[in-house]
Amino acid sequence: MPAVAASLVLILGLRSPPALRPRPAVSRASCPVAVSIPFARPSVPASPLQVLYDGTCAVCLTNKALLTFFDRKRGRVSFVDINAFGEGGYRVGEGGGVISRDEAMRHIHVIGPGAAVSSGADAVLSAYEAVGLGWLVAVLRLPIISLLIRAVYAFVSKHRRQ
């Protein structure tokens, strides 16, 4: 069959199809050096963010469920129920201090790398960013929307038990 196709090409004056063209021999020495472009993966912190939450609060448990769903067992966030520590509070880490139980009950706290503590709406946004919702967080951090988010967080935080 290839001979018939080659004859037709010669008779009709057509260019030979790519499959019939002879391929030049290529040696490894003549190949250019391959350049590897690393695949950009989101950086995963060595230790996950610790999210302090109230295990008896429906809003906190809903937030925990959402973060767990979006984390999909990647280990970017871990959860600490502040009720398990009683009045002693939660020790942040080496030189990071202690978050009292009263303070932890007022606002959600997130402890990041290097014992960096954020609380309130910033803590919620940093936790959502850690689980891969950076696009949503970028929108929520816009100036006007950010003011609205902080107001809603303050209201929900104050009335979460009712």
XYZ file of C-alpha atoms in Angstrom:
162
model
C 0.000 0.000 0.000
C 2.762 2.524 0.737
C 4.228 1.847 -2.711
C 0.880 2.646 -4.388
C 0.556 5.880 -2.405
C 4.122 6.861 -3.327
C 3.406 6.157 -7.035
C 0.304 8.337 -6.948
C 2.279 11.109 -5.344
C 4.887 10.960 -8.098
C 2.327 10.687 -10.916
C 0.037 13.454 -9.683
C 2.876 15.684 -8.489
C 1.479 15.926 -4.984
C 3.563 16.352 -1.937
C 4.029 13.194 0.005
C 1.972 12.825 3.145
C 3.884 13.141 6.418
C 3.773 9.414 7.042
C 5.618 8.737 3.764
C 8.342 11.336 4.132
C 11.634 9.940 5.334
C 12.509 11.153 8.806
C 15.984 12.477 9.423
C 18.054 10.601 11.917
C 18.320 12.508 15.173
C 21.014 11.818 17.668
C 20.970 12.821 21.308
C 24.008 14.972 20.716
C 22.113 17.137 18.220
C 19.091 17.667 20.475
C 18.903 20.961 22.314
C 19.105 20.906 26.067
C 15.673 20.366 27.567
C 14.405 23.137 29.777
C 12.119 22.091 32.579
C 9.450 24.494 33.672
C 8.275 23.661 37.178
C 4.577 23.189 37.683
C 3.295 25.955 39.915
C 1.595 24.328 42.878
C 0.073 26.269 45.718
C 2.472 26.298 48.585
C 1.393 24.127 51.461
C 2.717 25.258 54.810
C 4.865 22.773 56.705
C 2.430 22.911 59.593
C -1.284 23.431 59.020
C -3.194 26.454 60.228
C -4.766 25.796 63.599
C -8.348 26.979 63.776
C -9.647 27.491 67.313
C -13.405 27.040 67.448
C -16.208 26.579 69.969
C -17.452 23.005 69.675
C -20.864 23.941 71.085
C -21.558 26.728 68.573
C -23.626 25.918 65.457
C -21.986 28.713 63.444
C -18.507 27.480 64.365
C -19.386 23.882 63.518
C -20.790 24.957 60.140
C -17.606 26.894 59.433
C -15.561 23.859 60.445
C -17.586 21.611 58.122
C -17.052 23.988 55.179
C -13.313 24.221 55.800
C -13.054 20.440 56.158
C -14.934 19.946 52.890
C -12.711 22.334 50.930
C -9.517 21.031 52.537
C -10.270 17.514 51.215
C -7.791 15.815 53.551
C -4.839 17.882 52.324
C -3.901 18.808 55.874
C -3.849 22.573 55.367
C -5.990 23.240 58.439
C -6.398 21.530 61.774
C -9.092 22.231 64.315
C -8.840 22.759 68.063
C -11.961 22.851 70.227
C -11.340 25.575 72.799
C -13.724 23.932 75.250
C -11.167 21.153 75.715
C -8.725 23.566 77.398
C -10.940 25.000 80.110
C -9.993 28.200 81.920
C -6.249 27.788 81.319
C -6.573 28.845 77.720
C -4.760 27.621 74.675
C -0.965 27.837 74.475
C -0.041 29.138 71.024
C 3.480 27.754 70.939
C 7.084 28.582 71.709
C 7.000 32.245 72.672
C 3.574 32.684 71.086
C 1.729 33.317 74.314
C -1.644 32.073 75.470
C -5.081 32.818 74.097
C -7.465 32.980 77.032
C -10.688 31.009 76.888
C -12.712 34.234 77.201
C -10.933 35.778 74.220
C -11.253 32.570 72.200
C -14.998 32.491 72.959
C -15.431 36.063 71.667
C -13.789 35.573 68.255
C -12.499 32.785 66.065
C -8.705 32.547 66.108
C -6.345 31.098 63.523
C -2.739 30.346 64.356
C -0.471 30.334 61.340
C 3.192 29.636 60.712
C 5.543 31.125 63.267
C 2.749 31.388 65.852
C 1.143 34.301 63.985
C -2.337 34.748 65.431
C -5.235 36.343 63.602
C -8.753 36.710 64.909
C -12.191 37.701 63.749
C -13.026 38.171 60.078
C -9.326 38.115 59.144
C -8.990 34.676 60.728
C -11.970 33.330 58.789
C -10.618 34.721 55.520
C -7.122 33.350 56.109
C -8.577 29.889 56.827
C -10.627 29.970 53.617
C -7.572 31.095 51.694
C -5.547 28.201 53.119
C -8.024 25.603 51.848
C -7.911 26.910 48.302
C -10.589 29.589 48.157
C -8.165 32.406 47.419
C -10.318 33.701 44.562
C -13.258 34.166 46.927
C -11.070 35.742 49.599
C -9.660 38.208 47.036
C -13.207 39.377 46.310
C -14.141 39.516 49.993
C -11.072 41.633 50.777
C -12.142 44.427 48.403
C -12.565 47.621 50.488
C -16.355 48.003 50.456
C -17.054 44.277 50.698
C -14.471 43.961 53.477
C -16.339 46.542 55.578
C -19.555 44.608 55.052
C -17.884 41.296 55.949
C -16.478 42.767 59.177
C -19.884 44.171 60.158
C -21.629 40.861 59.454
C -18.926 38.950 61.358
C -19.229 41.277 64.383
C -23.007 40.842 64.447
C -22.915 37.047 64.039
C -20.109 36.696 66.573
C -22.016 38.702 69.170
C -25.334 36.879 68.649
C -24.130 33.377 67.752
C -25.640 31.786 70.870
C -29.142 33.108 70.210
